Amino acid sequence: MRFDTILAVDWSARNSPSPAKPTKDAIWIGIATREGAEEPVYLRTRAAAIDWIARRIDVERAAGRRILIGFDFAFCWPRGLARALTGRDEALALWDWLAARIEDADDNASNRFDVAEAINAALPGTGPFWSKSHRDRHPAIPYKDTRDGHGLPERRATDAGGAFPVWQLAGAGAVGSQSLLGVPRLAALRAGTGAQVWPFDTGGQVPEADVVIAEIYPGLFRDRVAAAIKTDEVPDRAQVRVTATHLSDLDRKGDLARLMDLSAAPREVVVEEGWVLGLPFEAPATPLRNDCFALPPGVDWTPVDVALDRLRAGLDPVAGIESVAADRAGGRILAEPVHAVRDNPNVANSAVDGYAFAFSEGPQDLALQSGRAAAGAPFDGTVAPGHALRILTGAAVPEGADTVVLQEDVTRDGDRLRFAAGLKRGRNIRPVAEDFAKGDTLLAAGHRLRAPDLALLAASGQARVHVRAPLRVAVMSTGDELGPDGTPDANRPMLLSLIERWGMQAIDLGIVPDRAEAVRAALDRGAEAQAILTTGGASAGDEDHVSATLRAADALTTWRIAVKPGRPLAMGLWRGVPVFGLPGNPVAALVCALIFARPALMRLAGADWTAPQGITLPAAFTKAKKPGRREYLRARIEDGAVHVYPSEGSGRIRGLSWAEGLCELPDGALDVTPGTPVTFLPYAAFDL
């Protein structure tokens, strides 16, 4: 756990002390520790609450414990206010500005409406603060929401889920007064204790200080509170009790550190507006630019590498983000970096079966101490000077020992152990964090998780990870000749299988007739996905309705790629969704899908750009290749050499199944004879 103690504070903006009898709309503090929950504390004034918290900080620090304190009011206002009042886009600058102006007496009397009125007067228009306790006071604060022209947003980014705007100062559900009176108190608490305020003091990183202050919103856990409230319990009491316990549970599972990592958040969140702890941050998907498939001016034939570079530069991830259990995340793409929750190993342990002792120079003659240390069953005691303890592989090294001698190197005579000199201090011990340390970055965003990665996640204590949702890819074939009574559709089953093999969600749009209205309707259905693959109709013929439909909507770029097989590749955006128009020939469709569609789709899915890794092997064939186009031949390996399918005809579908991969021949001319080095791209390089 990152924190030993967690406090959840329900703040209050009362103008006088709360009643002596515990009630709602007062200050309550929920407490959760490693040992469990404590009884919530009821406090009648803000001054008393801050004094109590300061004393609790002293107690926790004296015991060497780390404490997180969550307050249920907004730590700042929507972007723009800090700069308007302080000249700086920084929440903490606004904290100091307010601390110099807010007066909040020990009996809860305050001047918050005076300060809000002064802020309104300093800004253009009417507002932004509104609502007040007396209609006839503070004329610069509207009694009803008649604000206009003040130029500031209504909500912060973190409030988009429906929290009340922090501009409202009074009335049912209002939270503005809590912030005006809470922020100056926190500024003083921060100055007096050296606490870190998350995320302002941490730059969006997970805090390392022993005292951390964070904004919370117990409404996030409303269902938990409703399920846990006791008969006749004050709702506010139940709220802080459940919130503190739930945050502690998140910390125990390793999820709290993940929620505190705002490394992907923009500066206005991290520095100016803040974020509610417990609310996952998801970077909004970047919409594709209308010119993402545009070619450089004057380009006619596009070399393969140029086409791939253009795709790479023009595409960004569009798949959403979700949290999944780490042990069920195989094949998923990380949406954010993974950091270790624990050291590995988290205790120094033995690398061998042997005997643990305190190192000294020279040959050793030690007494065998009773007991032993085993993995999962540590020795409950200290190894005495001049003694050695039996220890097994993986067992925690007991106190009093710093070296382990291998059992094969020991001569045992009754209860005496002897072994020669030459052993070094610390030998045969795996030190703490030998593999990785808590907080280390283990895996980067964009990495597709494999089975070995799940082992790493488990070892690092990662219970859940943020991954990209599977990219939704719609697939359709076009052509009147296709169907039960005509030519079998070989492309669609092949492409649907590819999509699923790549960890994406395949959506079958079926066979579409060669009619413009049918193609348009199919594209409309496909636009509910995040990418569309079509085969056929991508050229410039009379019946090429895919390219014609995209062209009519001014959404087409025809790439004449210098590749064989393939060449014409239609690219476009239909209702903002990328369309990849592949050739209708099955061999060309597969080659273009592997070489062009796969890296583009993986990028849209949130993965790093993926180029297939080829191997160089001697050719077992003869071919005089002409310059101008890169060629991909169906190939397989026999006796360490690359053999190609006897026919290069694009209609020879049998060759796709015969092959084990593709033989890639370069753009220039090449005379291939047996023994000539060539590049072989195994199907496995394309995740097939």
Short mmCIF file of N, CA and C in Angstrom, two decimals, residues 632-686:
data_model
loop_
_atom_site.label_atom_id
_atom_site.label_comp_id
_atom_site.label_asym_id
_atom_site.label_seq_id
_atom_site.Cartn_x
_atom_site.Cartn_y
_atom_site.Cartn_z
N TYR A 632 5.72 -8.91 -53.85
CA TYR A 632 5.54 -9.87 -52.76
C TYR A 632 5.09 -11.20 -53.37
N LEU A 633 5.91 -12.22 -53.21
CA LEU A 633 5.64 -13.54 -53.76
C LEU A 633 5.23 -14.48 -52.63
N ARG A 634 4.25 -15.32 -52.93
CA ARG A 634 3.88 -16.34 -51.96
C ARG A 634 5.03 -17.33 -51.82
N ALA A 635 5.44 -17.60 -50.58
CA ALA A 635 6.68 -18.35 -50.40
C ALA A 635 6.60 -19.23 -49.16
N ARG A 636 7.52 -20.18 -49.12
CA ARG A 636 7.69 -21.02 -47.94
C ARG A 636 9.16 -21.41 -47.85
N ILE A 637 9.57 -21.94 -46.69
CA ILE A 637 10.96 -22.33 -46.48
C ILE A 637 11.07 -23.85 -46.52
N GLU A 638 11.98 -24.32 -47.33
CA GLU A 638 12.29 -25.74 -47.39
C GLU A 638 13.81 -25.89 -47.43
N ASP A 639 14.35 -26.72 -46.52
CA ASP A 639 15.80 -26.96 -46.46
C ASP A 639 16.59 -25.65 -46.34
N GLY A 640 16.04 -24.71 -45.58
CA GLY A 640 16.75 -23.47 -45.31
C GLY A 640 16.75 -22.45 -46.42
N ALA A 641 16.00 -22.70 -47.50
CA ALA A 641 15.94 -21.77 -48.62
C ALA A 641 14.50 -21.37 -48.89
N VAL A 642 14.33 -20.23 -49.58
CA VAL A 642 13.01 -19.68 -49.87
C VAL A 642 12.51 -20.20 -51.21
N HIS A 643 11.41 -20.91 -51.18
CA HIS A 643 10.75 -21.39 -52.40
C HIS A 643 9.51 -20.55 -52.63
N VAL A 644 9.19 -20.25 -53.89
CA VAL A 644 8.00 -19.46 -54.21
C VAL A 644 7.01 -20.33 -54.96
N TYR A 645 5.76 -19.91 -54.90
CA TYR A 645 4.70 -20.66 -55.58
C TYR A 645 4.95 -20.63 -57.09
N PRO A 646 4.72 -21.76 -57.77
CA PRO A 646 5.09 -21.83 -59.19
C PRO A 646 4.44 -20.78 -60.06
N SER A 647 3.24 -20.30 -59.68
CA SER A 647 2.56 -19.31 -60.50
C SER A 647 2.40 -18.02 -59.72
N GLU A 648 2.67 -16.88 -60.39
CA GLU A 648 2.46 -15.58 -59.74
C GLU A 648 1.07 -15.02 -60.02
N GLY A 649 0.23 -15.77 -60.70
CA GLY A 649 -1.10 -15.28 -61.03
C GLY A 649 -1.89 -14.90 -59.80
N SER A 650 -2.49 -13.71 -59.82
CA SER A 650 -3.20 -13.21 -58.65
C SER A 650 -4.48 -13.98 -58.37
N GLY A 651 -4.94 -14.76 -59.35
CA GLY A 651 -6.15 -15.54 -59.12
C GLY A 651 -5.89 -16.90 -58.51
N ARG A 652 -4.63 -17.26 -58.29
CA ARG A 652 -4.29 -18.58 -57.78
C ARG A 652 -4.36 -18.56 -56.25
N ILE A 653 -5.56 -18.71 -55.73
CA ILE A 653 -5.79 -18.60 -54.29
C ILE A 653 -5.11 -19.73 -53.53
N ARG A 654 -4.97 -20.88 -54.18
CA ARG A 654 -4.35 -22.02 -53.50
C ARG A 654 -2.96 -21.68 -52.98
N GLY A 655 -2.28 -20.79 -53.70
CA GLY A 655 -0.94 -20.41 -53.28
C GLY A 655 -0.90 -19.70 -51.94
N LEU A 656 -1.99 -19.02 -51.55
CA LEU A 656 -2.03 -18.36 -50.24
C LEU A 656 -1.96 -19.38 -49.11
N SER A 657 -2.68 -20.48 -49.28
CA SER A 657 -2.68 -21.52 -48.27
C SER A 657 -1.39 -22.33 -48.30
N TRP A 658 -0.82 -22.55 -49.52
CA TRP A 658 0.44 -23.27 -49.65
C TRP A 658 1.57 -22.53 -48.96
N ALA A 659 1.53 -21.21 -49.01
CA ALA A 659 2.63 -20.39 -48.52
C ALA A 659 2.70 -20.38 -47.00
N GLU A 660 3.89 -20.07 -46.50
CA GLU A 660 4.14 -19.86 -45.07
C GLU A 660 4.45 -18.40 -44.80
N GLY A 661 4.44 -17.60 -45.86
CA GLY A 661 4.75 -16.18 -45.73
C GLY A 661 4.92 -15.56 -47.09
N LEU A 662 5.58 -14.40 -47.13
CA LEU A 662 5.79 -13.66 -48.36
C LEU A 662 7.29 -13.45 -48.57
N CYS A 663 7.71 -13.55 -49.81
CA CYS A 663 9.08 -13.18 -50.19
C CYS A 663 9.02 -11.76 -50.73
N GLU A 664 9.73 -10.84 -50.09
CA GLU A 664 9.70 -9.43 -50.47
C GLU A 664 10.91 -9.13 -51.36
N LEU A 665 10.63 -8.65 -52.57
CA LEU A 665 11.68 -8.23 -53.49
C LEU A 665 11.69 -6.71 -53.57
N PRO A 666 12.84 -6.08 -53.61
CA PRO A 666 12.94 -4.61 -53.50
C PRO A 666 12.37 -3.88 -54.70
N ASP A 667 12.30 -2.54 -54.58
CA ASP A 667 11.71 -1.71 -55.62
C ASP A 667 12.51 -1.77 -56.93
N GLY A 668 13.82 -1.86 -56.83
CA GLY A 668 14.67 -1.83 -58.02
C GLY A 668 14.72 -3.17 -58.74
N ALA A 669 15.48 -3.19 -59.81
CA ALA A 669 15.67 -4.43 -60.57
C ALA A 669 16.51 -5.41 -59.77
N LEU A 670 16.24 -6.70 -59.98
CA LEU A 670 17.00 -7.72 -59.26
C LEU A 670 16.94 -9.03 -60.05
N ASP A 671 18.11 -9.59 -60.31
CA ASP A 671 18.19 -10.91 -60.93
C ASP A 671 18.40 -11.94 -59.83
N VAL A 672 17.35 -12.72 -59.59
CA VAL A 672 17.40 -13.72 -58.53
C VAL A 672 17.77 -15.07 -59.13
N THR A 673 18.77 -15.69 -58.57
CA THR A 673 19.14 -17.05 -58.92
C THR A 673 19.27 -17.84 -57.63
N PRO A 674 19.27 -19.16 -57.69
CA PRO A 674 19.43 -19.94 -56.45
C PRO A 674 20.66 -19.49 -55.67
N GLY A 675 20.44 -19.18 -54.38
CA GLY A 675 21.50 -18.70 -53.52
C GLY A 675 21.48 -17.20 -53.30
N THR A 676 20.75 -16.44 -54.14
CA THR A 676 20.67 -14.99 -53.95
C THR A 676 19.95 -14.69 -52.62
N PRO A 677 20.54 -13.82 -51.77
CA PRO A 677 19.86 -13.48 -50.51
C PRO A 677 18.56 -12.72 -50.79
N VAL A 678 17.46 -13.17 -50.19
CA VAL A 678 16.17 -12.50 -50.31
C VAL A 678 15.55 -12.38 -48.93
N THR A 679 14.54 -11.49 -48.80
CA THR A 679 13.85 -11.28 -47.52
C THR A 679 12.59 -12.12 -47.46
N PHE A 680 12.49 -12.91 -46.41
CA PHE A 680 11.30 -13.73 -46.20
C PHE A 680 10.53 -13.17 -45.00
N LEU A 681 9.24 -12.86 -45.21
CA LEU A 681 8.36 -12.36 -44.15
C LEU A 681 7.41 -13.49 -43.76
N PRO A 682 7.67 -14.19 -42.66
CA PRO A 682 6.78 -15.29 -42.28
C PRO A 682 5.40 -14.77 -41.90
N TYR A 683 4.38 -15.58 -42.12
CA TYR A 683 3.03 -15.18 -41.71
C TYR A 683 3.00 -14.77 -40.23
N ALA A 684 3.85 -15.42 -39.43
CA ALA A 684 3.87 -15.10 -37.99
C ALA A 684 4.25 -13.64 -37.75
N ALA A 685 5.02 -13.04 -38.69
CA ALA A 685 5.40 -11.64 -38.55
C ALA A 685 4.20 -10.71 -38.68
N PHE A 686 3.10 -11.24 -39.23
CA PHE A 686 1.86 -10.48 -39.36
C PHE A 686 0.80 -10.96 -38.36
#
